Amino acid sequence: MWRFVLLVVPLLLVLMGAFAFGVDMLGLEPDTGVLAARGLLRSGAIPWTWAAGGWLLEATGLTALFLLVQGRGGSPVLDGLVTGAIAWIFRGPVLIVNLALVTRLPREPWWTAAMEQLALYLLCGLLLASVAVISGVRR
C-alpha cells in the first residue's frame, strides 16, 4: 500500500499541474466578469506554493478516498471513477451551494470551475485505478 501512495501522489500532482496549465493555455478559465463588476476580483495569480499546496492536499485526499472505496465497485476503473465523483460532489455542487448561501453571489464563475474540476477528478480517478492495478494494490 505504501508503494502505491508513494507512486500515485506525485503522479496526481503532475496531472493536476498539467491540467491547470492546459486550462490556462487553452483559455478555458471561468469568466470572472461578474466578480469584477462587483469589485470582488483580485488581480494577479496566486503564489505557486499555494497552488502546489492545494494540489498536494487534494492528491492526498483523493488517494485516501480511493483506498477507502477500492474493491467495492467490482473493478479498479469503477472504483477510480466513483472516487472522482465523490470528491467532485464536495468540491463542486456542495461548495457552490455553501458559497451561494453565505455570500449571495451568483453561481458563475464557480459553476464553470466546478465543471472543469469534474473532468480533472475523473481523470485523477482513472490514474488512481491505473496505478493501483500496476502496483498490485488489492483489498
PDB file of C-alpha atoms in Angstrom:
ATOM      1  CA  MET A   1       0.000   0.000   0.000  1.00  0.00           C
ATOM      2  CA  TRP A   2       2.783   2.460   0.825  1.00  0.00           C
ATOM      3  CA  ARG A   3       4.354   1.863  -2.563  1.00  0.00           C
ATOM      4  CA  PHE A   4       1.019   2.804  -4.141  1.00  0.00           C
ATOM      5  CA  VAL A   5       0.782   6.015  -2.114  1.00  0.00           C
ATOM      6  CA  LEU A   6       4.377   6.996  -2.900  1.00  0.00           C
ATOM      7  CA  LEU A   7       3.745   6.411  -6.608  1.00  0.00           C
ATOM      8  CA  VAL A   8       0.331   7.950  -7.006  1.00  0.00           C
ATOM      9  CA  VAL A   9       0.577  11.194  -5.009  1.00  0.00           C
ATOM     10  CA  PRO A  10       3.379  12.679  -7.171  1.00  0.00           C
ATOM     11  CA  LEU A  11       1.602  11.487 -10.319  1.00  0.00           C
ATOM     12  CA  LEU A  12      -1.604  13.184  -9.186  1.00  0.00           C
ATOM     13  CA  LEU A  13       0.361  16.384  -8.529  1.00  0.00           C
ATOM     14  CA  VAL A  14       1.750  16.282 -12.068  1.00  0.00           C
ATOM     15  CA  LEU A  15      -1.708  15.614 -13.521  1.00  0.00           C
ATOM     16  CA  MET A  16      -3.258  18.486 -11.572  1.00  0.00           C
ATOM     17  CA  GLY A  17      -0.477  20.860 -12.602  1.00  0.00           C
ATOM     18  CA  ALA A  18      -0.715  19.797 -16.249  1.00  0.00           C
ATOM     19  CA  PHE A  19      -4.493  20.194 -16.163  1.00  0.00           C
ATOM     20  CA  ALA A  20      -4.205  23.716 -14.710  1.00  0.00           C
ATOM     21  CA  PHE A  21      -1.578  24.584 -17.323  1.00  0.00           C
ATOM     22  CA  GLY A  22      -3.797  23.222 -20.114  1.00  0.00           C
ATOM     23  CA  VAL A  23      -6.841  25.154 -18.914  1.00  0.00           C
ATOM     24  CA  ASP A  24      -4.726  28.310 -18.776  1.00  0.00           C
ATOM     25  CA  MET A  25      -3.129  27.793 -22.194  1.00  0.00           C
ATOM     26  CA  LEU A  26      -6.441  26.977 -23.886  1.00  0.00           C
ATOM     27  CA  GLY A  27      -8.138  29.988 -22.299  1.00  0.00           C
ATOM     28  CA  LEU A  28     -10.790  27.890 -20.572  1.00  0.00           C
ATOM     29  CA  GLU A  29     -10.696  29.728 -17.253  1.00  0.00           C
ATOM     30  CA  PRO A  30     -14.077  30.720 -15.857  1.00  0.00           C
ATOM     31  CA  ASP A  31     -15.344  34.173 -16.768  1.00  0.00           C
ATOM     32  CA  THR A  32     -14.798  36.376 -13.742  1.00  0.00           C
ATOM     33  CA  GLY A  33     -16.622  39.381 -15.185  1.00  0.00           C
ATOM     34  CA  VAL A  34     -19.452  39.027 -12.666  1.00  0.00           C
ATOM     35  CA  LEU A  35     -16.978  39.268  -9.798  1.00  0.00           C
ATOM     36  CA  ALA A  36     -15.113  42.175 -11.394  1.00  0.00           C
ATOM     37  CA  ALA A  37     -18.375  44.106 -11.812  1.00  0.00           C
ATOM     38  CA  ARG A  38     -18.952  43.789  -8.066  1.00  0.00           C
ATOM     39  CA  GLY A  39     -15.408  44.755  -7.146  1.00  0.00           C
ATOM     40  CA  LEU A  40     -14.579  41.274  -5.852  1.00  0.00           C
ATOM     41  CA  LEU A  41     -11.872  40.262  -8.322  1.00  0.00           C
ATOM     42  CA  ARG A  42      -8.261  40.168  -7.209  1.00  0.00           C
ATOM     43  CA  SER A  43      -5.583  40.961  -9.734  1.00  0.00           C
ATOM     44  CA  GLY A  44      -2.636  38.668 -10.337  1.00  0.00           C
ATOM     45  CA  ALA A  45      -2.135  34.983  -9.865  1.00  0.00           C
ATOM     46  CA  ILE A  46      -1.922  33.206  -6.547  1.00  0.00           C
ATOM     47  CA  PRO A  47       1.583  32.167  -5.453  1.00  0.00           C
ATOM     48  CA  TRP A  48       2.673  28.828  -6.935  1.00  0.00           C
ATOM     49  CA  THR A  49       3.303  27.498  -3.434  1.00  0.00           C
ATOM     50  CA  TRP A  50      -0.377  27.925  -2.586  1.00  0.00           C
ATOM     51  CA  ALA A  51      -1.448  26.160  -5.760  1.00  0.00           C
ATOM     52  CA  ALA A  52       1.007  23.297  -5.173  1.00  0.00           C
ATOM     53  CA  GLY A  53      -0.079  23.029  -1.543  1.00  0.00           C
ATOM     54  CA  GLY A  54      -3.707  22.802  -2.607  1.00  0.00           C
ATOM     55  CA  TRP A  55      -2.865  20.122  -5.165  1.00  0.00           C
ATOM     56  CA  LEU A  56      -0.939  18.175  -2.536  1.00  0.00           C
ATOM     57  CA  LEU A  57      -3.923  18.317  -0.191  1.00  0.00           C
ATOM     58  CA  GLU A  58      -6.255  17.208  -2.986  1.00  0.00           C
ATOM     59  CA  ALA A  59      -3.908  14.417  -4.109  1.00  0.00           C
ATOM     60  CA  THR A  60      -3.606  13.091  -0.572  1.00  0.00           C
ATOM     61  CA  GLY A  61      -7.360  13.248  -0.040  1.00  0.00           C
ATOM     62  CA  LEU A  62      -8.113  11.531  -3.352  1.00  0.00           C
ATOM     63  CA  THR A  63      -5.620   8.780  -2.546  1.00  0.00           C
ATOM     64  CA  ALA A  64      -7.162   8.188   0.875  1.00  0.00           C
ATOM     65  CA  LEU A  65     -10.663   8.192  -0.594  1.00  0.00           C
ATOM     66  CA  PHE A  66      -9.618   5.723  -3.300  1.00  0.00           C
ATOM     67  CA  LEU A  67      -8.170   3.386  -0.688  1.00  0.00           C
ATOM     68  CA  LEU A  68     -11.490   3.531   1.191  1.00  0.00           C
ATOM     69  CA  VAL A  69     -13.562   2.916  -1.959  1.00  0.00           C
ATOM     70  CA  GLN A  70     -11.233   0.361  -3.536  1.00  0.00           C
ATOM     71  CA  GLY A  71     -12.671  -3.096  -4.004  1.00  0.00           C
ATOM     72  CA  ARG A  72     -16.274  -2.055  -3.527  1.00  0.00           C
ATOM     73  CA  GLY A  73     -17.166  -1.257  -7.133  1.00  0.00           C
ATOM     74  CA  GLY A  74     -16.129  -4.513  -8.727  1.00  0.00           C
ATOM     75  CA  SER A  75     -13.337  -3.097 -10.870  1.00  0.00           C
ATOM     76  CA  PRO A  76     -10.481  -0.654 -10.304  1.00  0.00           C
ATOM     77  CA  VAL A  77     -11.745   1.626 -13.075  1.00  0.00           C
ATOM     78  CA  LEU A  78     -15.171   1.893 -11.477  1.00  0.00           C
ATOM     79  CA  ASP A  79     -13.542   2.446  -8.079  1.00  0.00           C
ATOM     80  CA  GLY A  80     -11.491   5.284  -9.566  1.00  0.00           C
ATOM     81  CA  LEU A  81     -14.474   6.917 -11.251  1.00  0.00           C
ATOM     82  CA  VAL A  82     -16.539   6.637  -8.068  1.00  0.00           C
ATOM     83  CA  THR A  83     -13.663   8.210  -6.120  1.00  0.00           C
ATOM     84  CA  GLY A  84     -13.501  11.134  -8.550  1.00  0.00           C
ATOM     85  CA  ALA A  85     -17.270  11.584  -8.495  1.00  0.00           C
ATOM     86  CA  ILE A  86     -17.484  11.539  -4.694  1.00  0.00           C
ATOM     87  CA  ALA A  87     -14.647  14.052  -4.381  1.00  0.00           C
ATOM     88  CA  TRP A  88     -16.227  16.288  -7.009  1.00  0.00           C
ATOM     89  CA  ILE A  89     -19.586  16.350  -5.211  1.00  0.00           C
ATOM     90  CA  PHE A  90     -17.892  18.132  -2.320  1.00  0.00           C
ATOM     91  CA  ARG A  91     -15.562  20.227  -4.490  1.00  0.00           C
ATOM     92  CA  GLY A  92     -18.339  21.210  -6.881  1.00  0.00           C
ATOM     93  CA  PRO A  93     -22.040  21.365  -6.030  1.00  0.00           C
ATOM     94  CA  VAL A  94     -21.742  21.323  -2.224  1.00  0.00           C
ATOM     95  CA  LEU A  95     -19.115  24.065  -2.283  1.00  0.00           C
ATOM     96  CA  ILE A  96     -21.152  26.196  -4.689  1.00  0.00           C
ATOM     97  CA  VAL A  97     -24.329  25.860  -2.630  1.00  0.00           C
ATOM     98  CA  ASN A  98     -22.439  26.879   0.515  1.00  0.00           C
ATOM     99  CA  LEU A  99     -20.827  29.802  -1.269  1.00  0.00           C
ATOM    100  CA  ALA A 100     -24.171  30.991  -2.624  1.00  0.00           C
ATOM    101  CA  LEU A 101     -25.866  30.657   0.760  1.00  0.00           C
ATOM    102  CA  VAL A 102     -23.151  32.523   2.639  1.00  0.00           C
ATOM    103  CA  THR A 103     -22.267  35.251   0.139  1.00  0.00           C
ATOM    104  CA  ARG A 104     -25.363  35.566  -2.065  1.00  0.00           C
ATOM    105  CA  LEU A 105     -23.039  35.716  -5.081  1.00  0.00           C
ATOM    106  CA  PRO A 106     -24.168  34.322  -8.436  1.00  0.00           C
ATOM    107  CA  ARG A 107     -23.157  30.774  -9.351  1.00  0.00           C
ATOM    108  CA  GLU A 108     -20.802  31.956 -12.077  1.00  0.00           C
ATOM    109  CA  PRO A 109     -17.784  31.684 -12.285  1.00  0.00           C
ATOM    110  CA  TRP A 110     -17.913  28.953  -9.670  1.00  0.00           C
ATOM    111  CA  TRP A 111     -20.045  26.536 -11.666  1.00  0.00           C
ATOM    112  CA  THR A 112     -17.743  26.689 -14.695  1.00  0.00           C
ATOM    113  CA  ALA A 113     -14.764  25.978 -12.444  1.00  0.00           C
ATOM    114  CA  ALA A 114     -16.638  23.082 -10.833  1.00  0.00           C
ATOM    115  CA  MET A 115     -17.359  21.506 -14.224  1.00  0.00           C
ATOM    116  CA  GLU A 116     -13.658  21.730 -15.094  1.00  0.00           C
ATOM    117  CA  GLN A 117     -12.902  20.057 -11.763  1.00  0.00           C
ATOM    118  CA  LEU A 118     -15.279  17.219 -12.657  1.00  0.00           C
ATOM    119  CA  ALA A 119     -13.156  16.396 -15.689  1.00  0.00           C
ATOM    120  CA  LEU A 120      -9.973  16.639 -13.603  1.00  0.00           C
ATOM    121  CA  TYR A 121     -11.294  14.454 -10.787  1.00  0.00           C
ATOM    122  CA  LEU A 122     -12.474  11.754 -13.174  1.00  0.00           C
ATOM    123  CA  LEU A 123      -9.010  11.745 -14.783  1.00  0.00           C
ATOM    124  CA  CYS A 124      -7.468  11.534 -11.314  1.00  0.00           C
ATOM    125  CA  GLY A 125      -9.739   8.584 -10.532  1.00  0.00           C
ATOM    126  CA  LEU A 126      -8.600   6.790 -13.679  1.00  0.00           C
ATOM    127  CA  LEU A 127      -4.975   7.486 -12.749  1.00  0.00           C
ATOM    128  CA  LEU A 128      -5.575   6.097  -9.261  1.00  0.00           C
ATOM    129  CA  ALA A 129      -7.110   2.953 -10.755  1.00  0.00           C
ATOM    130  CA  SER A 130      -4.238   2.507 -13.210  1.00  0.00           C
ATOM    131  CA  VAL A 131      -1.557   2.859 -10.560  1.00  0.00           C
ATOM    132  CA  ALA A 132      -3.488   0.508  -8.255  1.00  0.00           C
ATOM    133  CA  VAL A 133      -3.505  -2.173 -10.947  1.00  0.00           C
ATOM    134  CA  ILE A 134       0.175  -1.643 -11.811  1.00  0.00           C
ATOM    135  CA  SER A 135       1.330  -1.615  -8.191  1.00  0.00           C
ATOM    136  CA  GLY A 136      -0.843  -4.589  -7.229  1.00  0.00           C
ATOM    137  CA  VAL A 137      -2.920  -2.874  -4.542  1.00  0.00           C
ATOM    138  CA  ARG A 138      -5.803  -5.136  -3.621  1.00  0.00           C
ATOM    139  CA  ARG A 139      -8.446  -5.012  -0.959  1.00  0.00           C
TER     140      ARG A 139
END
